[in-house]
Coordinates of C-alpha atoms in Angstrom, one line a residue:
M22 CA 89.9 74.8 80.5
D23 CA 87.2 72.0 80.6
A24 CA 83.6 72.4 81.6
A25 CA 84.1 71.2 85.2
Q26 CA 87.0 73.7 85.8
T27 CA 84.8 76.5 84.3
Q28 CA 82.0 75.7 86.7
V29 CA 84.3 75.7 89.7
Q30 CA 85.7 79.1 88.6
Q31 CA 82.3 80.6 88.1
A32 CA 81.1 79.3 91.4
Q33 CA 84.1 81.0 93.1
I34 CA 83.4 84.3 91.3
I35 CA 79.7 84.2 92.5
E36 CA 80.7 83.3 96.1
K37 CA 83.3 86.0 96.2
L38 CA 80.8 88.6 95.0
K39 CA 78.2 87.4 97.5
Q40 CA 80.7 87.7 100.3
K41 CA 81.7 91.2 99.2
L42 CA 78.0 92.3 99.1
A43 CA 77.4 90.8 102.5
G44 CA 80.5 92.5 104.0
V45 CA 79.8 96.1 103.0
K46 CA 77.2 98.5 104.3
L47 CA 75.4 100.0 101.3
P48 CA 72.3 102.2 101.0
P49 CA 69.3 100.0 100.6
D50 CA 68.6 100.9 97.0
V51 CA 72.2 100.3 96.1
S52 CA 72.3 97.0 97.8
E53 CA 69.1 95.9 96.0
K54 CA 70.5 97.0 92.6
L55 CA 73.7 95.0 93.2
A56 CA 71.8 92.0 94.3
D57 CA 69.8 92.1 91.0
E58 CA 73.0 92.5 89.1
L59 CA 74.5 89.5 90.8
M60 CA 71.5 87.4 90.1
R61 CA 71.9 88.2 86.4
V62 CA 75.5 87.2 86.5
E63 CA 74.6 83.9 88.2
L64 CA 71.9 83.3 85.6
V65 CA 74.3 83.8 82.7
F66 CA 76.7 81.3 84.3
K67 CA 73.9 78.7 84.7
T68 CA 72.5 79.1 81.1
K69 CA 76.1 79.0 79.7
D70 CA 75.1 81.6 77.1
F71 CA 77.8 84.0 76.1
N72 CA 77.1 87.5 77.3
P73 CA 79.5 90.3 76.4
E74 CA 78.0 92.3 79.3
L75 CA 79.2 89.7 81.9
D76 CA 82.6 91.2 82.7
R77 CA 81.1 94.7 82.8
Q78 CA 78.5 93.6 85.3
I79 CA 81.1 92.0 87.5
N80 CA 83.3 95.1 87.3
Y81 CA 80.3 97.3 88.2
I82 CA 79.5 95.2 91.3
N83 CA 83.1 95.3 92.5
F84 CA 83.5 99.0 91.8
V85 CA 80.3 100.1 93.6
C86 CA 81.0 97.8 96.6
D87 CA 84.5 99.2 96.9
L88 CA 83.2 102.8 97.3
P89 CA 83.4 104.1 100.9
W90 CA 79.7 104.7 101.3
D91 CA 79.8 104.6 105.1
K92 CA 83.5 104.8 105.9
A93 CA 85.0 108.1 107.1
G94 CA 88.6 108.5 108.3
Q95 CA 89.4 109.9 111.7
D96 CA 90.6 113.5 111.5
I97 CA 93.6 114.7 113.5
L98 CA 92.2 117.9 115.0
D99 CA 95.5 119.4 116.4
L100 CA 96.1 123.0 115.4
K101 CA 99.7 123.1 116.9
R102 CA 100.6 120.0 114.8
A103 CA 99.1 121.7 111.7
K104 CA 101.2 124.8 112.3
M105 CA 104.3 122.7 112.9
L106 CA 103.8 120.8 109.6
L107 CA 103.1 124.0 107.6
D108 CA 106.3 125.6 109.0
K109 CA 108.3 122.5 108.3
N110 CA 107.1 122.1 104.7
H111 CA 106.9 125.8 103.7
H112 CA 109.4 128.6 104.2
G113 CA 107.8 132.0 104.6
L114 CA 104.2 132.4 103.3
E115 CA 103.1 133.5 106.8
P116 CA 99.8 135.2 105.7
I117 CA 98.8 132.1 103.7
K118 CA 99.7 129.7 106.5
D119 CA 97.8 131.9 108.9
R120 CA 94.7 131.7 106.7
I121 CA 95.0 127.9 106.4
L122 CA 95.2 127.7 110.2
E123 CA 92.1 129.9 110.5
Y124 CA 90.3 127.6 108.0
L125 CA 91.3 124.5 109.9
S126 CA 90.2 126.1 113.2
I127 CA 86.7 126.5 111.9
L128 CA 86.7 122.9 110.7
I129 CA 87.9 121.8 114.1
L130 CA 85.1 123.8 115.9
N131 CA 82.4 122.4 113.6
K132 CA 83.7 118.8 114.0
S133 CA 83.6 119.2 117.8
K134 CA 79.9 120.0 117.5
G135 CA 79.2 117.3 115.0
L136 CA 78.6 119.8 112.2
I137 CA 79.8 119.8 108.6
P138 CA 81.5 123.2 107.9
K139 CA 80.3 125.1 104.9
Q140 CA 83.3 127.2 104.1
P141 CA 84.3 128.3 100.6
I142 CA 86.9 126.1 98.9
L143 CA 90.5 127.3 99.3
A144 CA 92.0 127.9 95.9
F145 CA 95.7 128.7 95.6
V146 CA 96.4 130.9 92.6
G147 CA 99.9 131.6 91.3
L148 CA 102.8 130.7 89.0
V149 CA 104.0 127.2 88.3
G150 CA 106.3 126.1 91.1
S151 CA 105.0 128.6 93.6
G152 CA 104.0 125.9 96.2
K153 CA 100.3 125.6 95.4
T154 CA 100.1 121.9 95.3
S155 CA 102.4 121.3 98.2
L156 CA 100.2 123.5 100.4
A157 CA 97.2 121.2 99.6
F158 CA 99.3 118.2 100.6
S159 CA 100.3 119.9 103.8
I160 CA 96.6 120.5 104.6
A161 CA 95.9 116.8 104.1
E162 CA 98.8 115.8 106.2
S163 CA 97.7 118.1 109.0
L164 CA 94.3 116.5 109.1
G165 CA 95.7 112.9 108.6
R166 CA 93.5 112.5 105.5
P167 CA 94.5 110.8 102.3
I168 CA 94.8 113.3 99.4
I169 CA 93.9 112.5 95.8
R170 CA 94.9 114.8 93.0
I171 CA 92.7 115.3 90.0
P172 CA 94.6 117.1 87.2
F173 CA 92.4 119.4 85.1
G174 CA 95.1 120.2 82.5
G175 CA 93.7 119.1 79.2
L176 CA 90.5 117.7 80.7
G177 CA 88.3 117.4 77.6
S178 CA 84.8 116.4 78.8
A179 CA 82.5 116.7 81.8
L180 CA 81.9 113.0 81.5
Q181 CA 85.5 112.4 82.7
L182 CA 84.4 114.0 86.0
R183 CA 80.9 112.6 86.2
G184 CA 81.3 109.2 84.5
E185 CA 79.5 107.6 81.6
S186 CA 76.2 105.8 81.6
R187 CA 76.5 102.0 81.6
V188 CA 74.3 101.8 78.5
K189 CA 77.6 102.6 76.7
S190 CA 79.8 99.5 76.3
E191 CA 82.9 101.6 77.0
A192 CA 81.5 103.4 80.1
E193 CA 83.8 104.2 83.0
P194 CA 83.3 105.8 86.4
G195 CA 84.2 109.5 86.7
L196 CA 87.3 110.9 88.3
I197 CA 85.5 112.0 91.4
V198 CA 84.2 108.5 92.4
R199 CA 87.5 106.9 91.3
A200 CA 89.3 109.3 93.7
L201 CA 87.0 108.2 96.5
K202 CA 87.6 104.5 95.7
R203 CA 91.4 105.1 95.9
A204 CA 91.1 107.1 99.1
Q205 CA 88.9 104.4 100.7
V206 CA 87.2 107.0 102.9
K207 CA 84.4 109.4 102.2
N208 CA 86.2 112.4 103.7
P209 CA 89.5 112.6 101.8
V210 CA 91.1 115.8 100.5
I211 CA 90.5 116.0 96.8
L212 CA 92.9 118.4 95.0
L213 CA 91.3 120.0 91.9
D214 CA 94.6 120.9 90.2
E215 CA 94.9 123.7 87.6
L216 CA 91.2 124.5 87.2
D217 CA 92.1 127.0 84.6
R218 CA 93.6 124.5 82.1
V219 CA 90.6 122.6 80.9
T220 CA 90.1 122.5 77.2
E221 CA 88.1 125.4 75.6
N222 CA 85.4 123.3 74.0
A223 CA 84.5 121.5 77.2
R224 CA 84.9 124.4 79.7
A225 CA 81.3 125.3 80.1
D226 CA 80.2 121.7 80.9
I227 CA 83.1 121.1 83.2
M228 CA 82.4 124.3 85.1
G229 CA 78.8 123.2 85.5
V230 CA 79.9 120.0 87.2
L231 CA 82.3 122.0 89.4
V232 CA 79.5 124.2 90.6
E233 CA 77.7 121.1 91.8
L234 CA 80.8 119.6 93.4
L235 CA 81.6 122.7 95.3
D236 CA 78.1 123.7 96.4
P237 CA 77.3 122.3 99.9
E238 CA 73.6 122.3 99.0
Q239 CA 74.2 120.1 96.0
N240 CA 77.2 117.9 96.7
M241 CA 75.3 115.8 99.3
A242 CA 73.9 113.8 96.4
F243 CA 76.4 113.9 93.6
L244 CA 75.4 111.6 90.8
D245 CA 78.0 109.7 88.9
H246 CA 76.4 108.4 85.7
Y247 CA 78.3 105.1 85.9
V248 CA 77.4 104.4 89.5
G249 CA 73.8 105.4 89.0
F250 CA 73.2 106.4 92.6
P251 CA 73.9 109.6 94.5
F252 CA 77.0 109.8 96.6
D253 CA 77.4 112.1 99.6
L254 CA 80.4 114.4 99.0
S255 CA 79.7 116.7 101.9
Q256 CA 82.6 115.4 104.0
V257 CA 85.1 115.7 101.2
L258 CA 87.6 118.6 101.7
F259 CA 88.1 120.1 98.2
V260 CA 91.1 122.3 97.6
A261 CA 91.8 123.9 94.2
T262 CA 94.8 125.4 92.4
A263 CA 95.0 127.6 89.3
N264 CA 97.7 129.5 87.4
N265 CA 95.2 132.4 86.9
T266 CA 91.5 132.9 87.2
G267 CA 90.8 134.1 83.6
N268 CA 89.3 130.8 82.4
I269 CA 87.3 129.9 85.5
A270 CA 83.6 130.5 85.4
T271 CA 82.1 133.2 87.7
A272 CA 79.8 130.7 89.3
V273 CA 82.8 128.6 90.2
L274 CA 84.8 131.6 91.5
D275 CA 81.8 132.5 93.7
R276 CA 82.5 129.2 95.6
L277 CA 86.2 129.7 95.9
E278 CA 88.3 131.7 98.3
L279 CA 91.2 132.8 96.2
I280 CA 94.6 132.9 97.8
E281 CA 97.3 134.6 95.7
M282 CA 100.7 133.0 95.9
P283 CA 103.5 135.5 96.1
F284 CA 106.7 135.6 94.1
Y285 CA 109.7 134.2 95.9
T286 CA 112.7 136.5 96.1
D287 CA 116.1 135.1 95.4
E288 CA 116.9 135.3 99.2
Q289 CA 113.8 133.3 100.0
K290 CA 114.6 130.7 97.3
L291 CA 118.1 130.3 98.7
V292 CA 116.8 129.5 102.1
I293 CA 114.2 127.1 100.6
G294 CA 116.8 125.4 98.5
R295 CA 119.4 125.1 101.3
D296 CA 117.1 124.2 104.2
Y297 CA 114.2 122.4 102.6
L298 CA 114.8 121.1 99.1
L299 CA 118.4 119.9 99.5
P300 CA 117.8 117.8 102.6
E301 CA 114.6 116.4 101.0
A302 CA 116.5 115.4 97.9
L303 CA 119.4 113.8 99.9
Q304 CA 116.9 111.8 102.0
S305 CA 115.1 110.6 98.9
A306 CA 118.4 109.5 97.3
G307 CA 119.6 107.7 100.5
L308 CA 122.7 110.0 100.8
D309 CA 124.3 111.2 104.0
P310 CA 123.8 115.0 104.3
K311 CA 127.4 115.2 105.5
L312 CA 128.6 113.9 102.1
I313 CA 127.9 117.2 100.3
T314 CA 129.0 120.7 101.1
I315 CA 127.8 123.6 98.9
A316 CA 129.8 126.8 99.1
P317 CA 127.7 129.8 100.1
D318 CA 128.8 131.8 97.1
V319 CA 127.5 129.1 94.7
W320 CA 123.8 129.2 95.9
P321 CA 122.9 132.3 93.8
N322 CA 123.9 130.5 90.7
I323 CA 121.8 127.5 91.7
V324 CA 118.9 129.7 92.5
R325 CA 119.0 131.7 89.3
P326 CA 121.0 129.8 86.6
L327 CA 119.0 131.1 83.7
G328 CA 117.4 134.3 84.9
F329 CA 114.3 135.2 86.9
D330 CA 111.8 132.5 87.9
G331 CA 109.2 133.4 90.5
G332 CA 108.5 129.8 91.5
I333 CA 110.7 127.1 92.9
R334 CA 110.1 124.2 90.5
S335 CA 113.3 125.0 88.5
L336 CA 115.3 125.3 91.7
K337 CA 114.0 121.9 92.9
R338 CA 114.8 120.3 89.5
N339 CA 118.4 121.7 89.7
I340 CA 118.9 120.3 93.2
V341 CA 117.5 116.9 92.4
S342 CA 119.7 116.8 89.3
M343 CA 122.8 117.6 91.4
V344 CA 122.0 115.0 94.0
G345 CA 121.3 112.5 91.2
K346 CA 124.8 113.0 89.7
I347 CA 126.4 112.6 93.1
A348 CA 124.4 109.4 93.8
R349 CA 125.7 107.9 90.6
M350 CA 129.3 108.9 91.5
V351 CA 128.9 107.2 94.8
V352 CA 127.5 104.0 93.3
E353 CA 130.3 104.0 90.8
G354 CA 132.9 104.0 93.6
N355 CA 133.7 107.6 94.3
K356 CA 132.6 107.8 97.9
G357 CA 133.3 111.6 98.3
P358 CA 132.9 113.8 100.2
Y359 CA 131.8 116.3 97.6
I360 CA 132.4 120.1 97.9
I361 CA 130.6 122.1 95.3
N362 CA 132.1 125.4 94.6
S363 CA 132.3 128.0 91.7
Q364 CA 135.1 126.0 90.0
N365 CA 133.2 122.7 89.7
L366 CA 129.5 123.8 89.8
N367 CA 129.0 123.2 86.1
Q368 CA 129.9 119.5 86.6
F369 CA 126.8 119.1 88.7
M370 CA 124.3 121.4 87.0
S371 CA 122.2 120.2 84.1
I372 CA 121.8 123.5 82.2

């Protein structure tokens, strides 16, 4: 690329950044900081001096501009719709669904008065595959909010949540502000998934950040070290999950409302598999539900092929595998229909 082309490209970069800054509503101190950063970028372009910080400065301006500083999504405040979605997505769990509806009712009442509710954070605790994560997604769907999942399994540093200072060349924003950038609204649902699975050596520091995140008195000015300015998280709806509470700090537990997930009986899992998981898998695969018939006496073997499992993750995996095998057969020319019975079940089960 010759000098003239380089100048044109640099001018385009500057103009694009100026337009971006002019087109977003930022807190005054943030706007002033970004304007200074842009001036430095422009100066480097004019002096033609190589500056290894240049790309990082441009990335910083873009990232901070892309945060939803003043953009909140419109909630769907319809309790009947919320109940319909919970019933559609979850078989049984009536006490848990009732508690979620009570929680949403308080949110609706507060929103109608222009208030920000200060309820404890719902935290679903139970076995893998017991429906914890899907309940969080149903809450988000009920409100019409985007949901961003932050997995805590193996999280090894509080800096992964809070970001790193830009004095470090490899600095990155933290998972919280990255979630907000992805959501593009300041009031998403953020799922803090498997809080109990952070690494041992970083647990104390991570729990300290969680206390700040979940405390309504503190999260109105959450400071990500990369961004360098406080961000208001008071409109974020945090939901948490855990397999157990043994590794969660007491100060964090004090800010959670623990909801224990029950074991599913074989009878409940049969209904979930037949009426929820199978139709979902068929729809995802693009298969006609009339193409497959599963004999009633086969379902117990699908539900419990290898012994007791209190969750439904294995059941879902079995059903998805069966549907996948049938999808392949259809594509290879065997149009069906398929009747799965005790004689041919092993052909469709991956165990």
